[in-house]
Amino acid sequence: MHTLYRMPGFVLVTAVLLSGCETATDPVAPDGREPASPAVSPFVAPTGLALNAATGYAWRYHARPFDFLFDNHFDTHQQTKTMGQGGVQGFFYITFTGNVSPEGAPEAMHGDCNATPDECSVGWMLHGAPTRATLLDKPAGQHPIWCVAEEETLPQKGYSHFHWLGQPTHAHGLVIGQEYDGFMLKLTARDTFFFDHHGGFLVTPGIDTETCP
């Protein structure tokens, strides 16, 4: 009997199914309890690199120690460093548009921080756990849908999105049915804002399993 998982609150399901990639169910273990999560180090701000209250950690073009690269478009709005067990941690950036959502929250979007570093703010703290995933579908105007194939590497608490390493640069170049190396990501939002991306998400402080980055 295989244990099936669905990332909580993740609209485009990232599923684990060792015998294939069919529809997944909520987490169920043989004894009825939710499976334990692998140990992942909590975020610790490095000495001398304290967060700025307004923007967070400034964009430094992947200077050490936050010099880990995904080698695709994700690098224009992330700065992370490697951690134990092959993981990464760091910052996921947004650019405020100057508009306000109907909820009264400032609107933000992805930006190219290499081009406009002074406009980039830390929207989320980011943790990543290494894994592999097979692309199931890439619906137009939405994020790709993945099947994570390695149950033992998949964290459970708060990890809600897979991002690949290397080529292609953008999602439209991904190949359905192909397996990719990458990371399951956990995002922890710092403030309240409306993220204008693929329909938009109201983001509030804390672990964010709803937003698709």
Tab-separated table of C-alpha atoms in Angstrom:
chain	number	residue	atom	x	y	z
A	1	MET	CA	0.000	0.000	0.000
A	2	HIS	CA	1.420	3.354	-1.025
A	3	THR	CA	0.973	6.567	0.939
A	4	LEU	CA	-0.399	9.411	-1.160
A	5	TYR	CA	0.117	13.098	-0.507
A	6	ARG	CA	-1.431	16.355	-1.647
A	7	MET	CA	0.258	19.644	-0.810
A	8	PRO	CA	-2.307	21.463	1.415
A	9	GLY	CA	-3.860	24.506	-0.244
A	10	PHE	CA	-1.952	23.976	-3.498
A	11	VAL	CA	-4.408	24.468	-6.342
A	12	LEU	CA	-2.172	22.931	-8.987
A	13	VAL	CA	-1.540	19.655	-7.207
A	14	THR	CA	1.985	18.438	-6.598
A	15	ALA	CA	1.427	14.760	-5.896
A	16	VAL	CA	3.456	11.771	-4.744
A	17	LEU	CA	2.511	8.330	-6.016
A	18	LEU	CA	5.245	5.750	-6.307
A	19	SER	CA	3.258	3.502	-8.671
A	20	GLY	CA	2.281	6.345	-11.027
A	21	CYS	CA	0.924	9.872	-11.175
A	22	GLU	CA	-2.832	9.508	-10.811
A	23	THR	CA	-5.104	11.687	-8.632
A	24	ALA	CA	-3.755	12.089	-5.103
A	25	THR	CA	-5.603	12.172	-1.810
A	26	ASP	CA	-4.980	13.903	1.502
A	27	PRO	CA	-2.058	12.643	3.637
A	28	VAL	CA	-2.855	9.229	5.131
A	29	ALA	CA	-0.438	6.918	6.915
A	30	PRO	CA	-1.177	3.259	7.737
A	31	ASP	CA	-1.787	4.180	11.385
A	32	GLY	CA	-3.998	7.123	10.412
A	33	ARG	CA	-1.452	9.791	11.327
A	34	GLU	CA	0.132	12.362	9.024
A	35	PRO	CA	3.605	11.210	7.913
A	36	ALA	CA	6.576	12.789	9.640
A	37	SER	CA	8.523	15.505	7.828
A	38	PRO	CA	12.237	15.168	7.101
A	39	ALA	CA	14.372	17.492	9.190
A	40	VAL	CA	14.902	20.848	7.502
A	41	SER	CA	16.886	23.576	9.207
A	42	PRO	CA	14.885	26.680	10.229
A	43	PHE	CA	15.848	29.970	8.637
A	44	VAL	CA	18.590	31.808	10.495
A	45	ALA	CA	19.647	35.273	9.300
A	46	PRO	CA	23.444	35.196	8.849
A	47	THR	CA	25.609	37.336	11.078
A	48	GLY	CA	26.047	40.837	9.683
A	49	LEU	CA	23.220	40.419	7.173
A	50	ALA	CA	20.237	41.536	9.242
A	51	LEU	CA	16.969	42.163	7.450
A	52	ASN	CA	16.067	45.747	6.647
A	53	ALA	CA	12.549	46.517	7.887
A	54	ALA	CA	11.543	48.131	4.580
A	55	THR	CA	12.955	45.832	1.905
A	56	GLY	CA	14.517	42.865	3.643
A	57	TYR	CA	17.929	41.644	2.520
A	58	ALA	CA	19.089	43.916	-0.307
A	59	TRP	CA	19.590	42.544	-3.813
A	60	ARG	CA	23.311	41.782	-4.159
A	61	TYR	CA	23.426	39.956	-7.490
A	62	HIS	CA	23.920	36.562	-5.824
A	63	ALA	CA	27.022	37.611	-3.943
A	64	ARG	CA	28.221	35.161	-1.292
A	65	PRO	CA	26.869	33.671	0.840
A	66	PHE	CA	23.570	33.789	-1.130
A	67	ASP	CA	25.204	32.571	-4.327
A	68	PHE	CA	23.139	29.464	-5.152
A	69	LEU	CA	21.692	29.589	-8.687
A	70	PHE	CA	18.777	27.711	-10.238
A	71	ASP	CA	20.288	28.659	-13.632
A	72	ASN	CA	16.986	29.841	-15.102
A	73	HIS	CA	14.587	32.815	-14.839
A	74	PHE	CA	13.992	32.137	-11.128
A	75	ASP	CA	17.399	33.692	-10.435
A	76	THR	CA	16.073	37.152	-11.345
A	77	HIS	CA	14.029	37.210	-8.121
A	78	GLN	CA	15.660	34.794	-5.662
A	79	GLN	CA	18.812	34.826	-3.551
A	80	THR	CA	19.551	31.625	-1.638
A	81	LYS	CA	22.448	29.752	-0.116
A	82	THR	CA	23.074	26.042	0.358
A	83	MET	CA	22.285	24.354	3.656
A	84	GLY	CA	22.660	20.911	5.201
A	85	GLN	CA	21.055	17.846	3.580
A	86	GLY	CA	21.321	19.499	0.174
A	87	GLY	CA	18.725	22.163	0.933
A	88	VAL	CA	18.725	25.895	0.266
A	89	GLN	CA	17.387	28.909	2.137
A	90	GLY	CA	17.158	32.589	1.410
A	91	PHE	CA	14.848	35.230	-0.013
A	92	PHE	CA	12.155	35.437	-2.694
A	93	TYR	CA	11.658	38.953	-4.064
A	94	ILE	CA	8.751	41.081	-5.269
A	95	THR	CA	8.379	44.530	-6.825
A	96	PHE	CA	5.541	46.790	-5.671
A	97	THR	CA	3.497	48.318	-8.494
A	98	GLY	CA	2.157	51.354	-6.608
A	99	ASN	CA	-1.415	50.067	-6.962
A	100	VAL	CA	-3.733	48.881	-4.184
A	101	SER	CA	-5.978	45.819	-4.372
A	102	PRO	CA	-9.735	45.883	-3.559
A	103	GLU	CA	-8.794	44.461	-0.147
A	104	GLY	CA	-6.627	47.525	0.477
A	105	ALA	CA	-3.335	45.646	0.196
A	106	PRO	CA	-0.399	46.991	-1.826
A	107	GLU	CA	-0.013	45.142	-5.115
A	108	ALA	CA	3.244	43.419	-6.013
A	109	MET	CA	4.562	41.327	-8.878
A	110	HIS	CA	7.689	39.524	-10.019
A	111	GLY	CA	10.448	41.818	-11.158
A	112	ASP	CA	13.901	41.464	-12.655
A	113	CYS	CA	16.022	42.431	-9.663
A	114	ASN	CA	19.169	42.477	-11.785
A	115	ALA	CA	17.631	45.311	-13.811
A	116	THR	CA	15.906	47.216	-10.969
A	117	PRO	CA	17.593	46.184	-7.705
A	118	ASP	CA	16.358	49.204	-5.742
A	119	GLU	CA	12.729	48.292	-6.495
A	120	CYS	CA	12.989	44.721	-5.180
A	121	SER	CA	11.801	43.792	-1.687
A	122	VAL	CA	11.789	40.474	0.137
A	123	GLY	CA	8.269	39.089	-0.129
A	124	TRP	CA	8.979	35.683	1.370
A	125	MET	CA	11.663	33.754	3.190
A	126	LEU	CA	12.398	30.684	1.087
A	127	HIS	CA	13.401	27.153	2.031
A	128	GLY	CA	14.050	24.460	-0.564
A	129	ALA	CA	14.414	20.696	-0.236
A	130	PRO	CA	15.992	18.815	-3.170
A	131	THR	CA	13.886	16.323	-5.110
A	132	ARG	CA	12.959	15.261	-8.638
A	133	ALA	CA	9.612	15.712	-10.347
A	134	THR	CA	7.932	14.704	-13.594
A	135	LEU	CA	5.961	17.310	-15.525
A	136	LEU	CA	2.335	16.219	-15.851
A	137	ASP	CA	0.881	19.257	-17.617
A	138	LYS	CA	1.511	22.937	-18.326
A	139	PRO	CA	-1.922	24.586	-18.709
A	140	ALA	CA	-1.944	27.889	-20.593
A	141	GLY	CA	-1.663	30.861	-18.244
A	142	GLN	CA	-1.095	28.669	-15.189
A	143	HIS	CA	1.810	27.074	-13.388
A	144	PRO	CA	3.088	23.643	-14.418
A	145	ILE	CA	1.627	20.587	-12.672
A	146	TRP	CA	4.197	18.179	-11.300
A	147	CYS	CA	4.393	14.657	-9.902
A	148	VAL	CA	7.100	14.297	-7.256
A	149	ALA	CA	8.547	10.820	-7.653
A	150	GLU	CA	10.689	10.374	-4.539
A	151	GLU	CA	8.529	10.020	-1.445
A	152	GLU	CA	11.447	9.898	0.967
A	153	THR	CA	12.718	13.340	-0.079
A	154	LEU	CA	9.402	15.208	0.110
A	155	PRO	CA	8.859	17.461	3.146
A	156	GLN	CA	5.238	17.744	4.263
A	157	LYS	CA	4.796	20.901	6.311
A	158	GLY	CA	4.421	24.025	4.199
A	159	TYR	CA	6.204	22.823	1.042
A	160	SER	CA	3.836	23.688	-1.796
A	161	HIS	CA	5.686	24.310	-5.044
A	162	PHE	CA	8.306	22.595	-7.207
A	163	HIS	CA	10.844	24.568	-9.209
A	164	TRP	CA	13.272	22.951	-11.608
A	165	LEU	CA	17.011	23.475	-11.990
A	166	GLY	CA	18.724	24.483	-15.208
A	167	GLN	CA	17.114	24.665	-18.608
A	168	PRO	CA	14.658	25.600	-19.929
A	169	THR	CA	14.816	29.236	-18.879
A	170	HIS	CA	11.011	29.580	-18.748
A	171	ALA	CA	8.150	27.160	-18.071
A	172	HIS	CA	6.871	27.167	-21.656
A	173	GLY	CA	10.001	25.231	-22.627
A	174	LEU	CA	9.315	22.374	-20.180
A	175	VAL	CA	8.523	18.980	-21.733
A	176	ILE	CA	5.488	17.017	-20.500
A	177	GLY	CA	6.518	13.576	-19.246
A	178	GLN	CA	10.119	14.584	-18.611
A	179	GLU	CA	11.679	14.343	-15.141
A	180	TYR	CA	13.578	17.331	-13.739
A	181	ASP	CA	15.901	17.924	-10.797
A	182	GLY	CA	14.791	20.765	-8.540
A	183	PHE	CA	13.501	21.807	-5.145
A	184	MET	CA	10.248	21.665	-3.243
A	185	LEU	CA	9.837	25.184	-1.860
A	186	LYS	CA	8.371	26.496	1.391
A	187	LEU	CA	7.502	30.202	1.402
A	188	THR	CA	7.076	32.273	4.567
A	189	ALA	CA	5.571	35.701	3.851
A	190	ARG	CA	6.862	38.743	5.745
A	191	ASP	CA	3.951	41.156	5.207
A	192	THR	CA	0.469	41.509	3.708
A	193	PHE	CA	0.293	42.259	-0.017
A	194	PHE	CA	-1.612	41.243	-3.147
A	195	PHE	CA	0.605	39.197	-5.460
A	196	ASP	CA	-0.470	39.929	-9.043
A	197	HIS	CA	0.505	36.653	-10.675
A	198	HIS	CA	-1.624	34.050	-12.488
A	199	GLY	CA	-4.908	35.480	-11.234
A	200	GLY	CA	-3.522	36.961	-8.053
A	201	PHE	CA	-3.206	35.940	-4.414
A	202	LEU	CA	-3.723	37.883	-1.197
A	203	VAL	CA	-0.618	37.090	0.856
A	204	THR	CA	-0.549	37.425	4.645
A	205	PRO	CA	2.371	36.949	7.065
A	206	GLY	CA	3.348	33.360	7.849
A	207	ILE	CA	3.789	30.100	5.951
A	208	ASP	CA	2.183	30.499	2.530
A	209	THR	CA	0.871	27.340	0.864
A	210	GLU	CA	-1.649	29.145	-1.355
A	211	THR	CA	0.577	31.271	-3.565
A	212	CYS	CA	2.084	29.763	-6.680
A	213	PRO	CA	5.401	31.539	-7.225
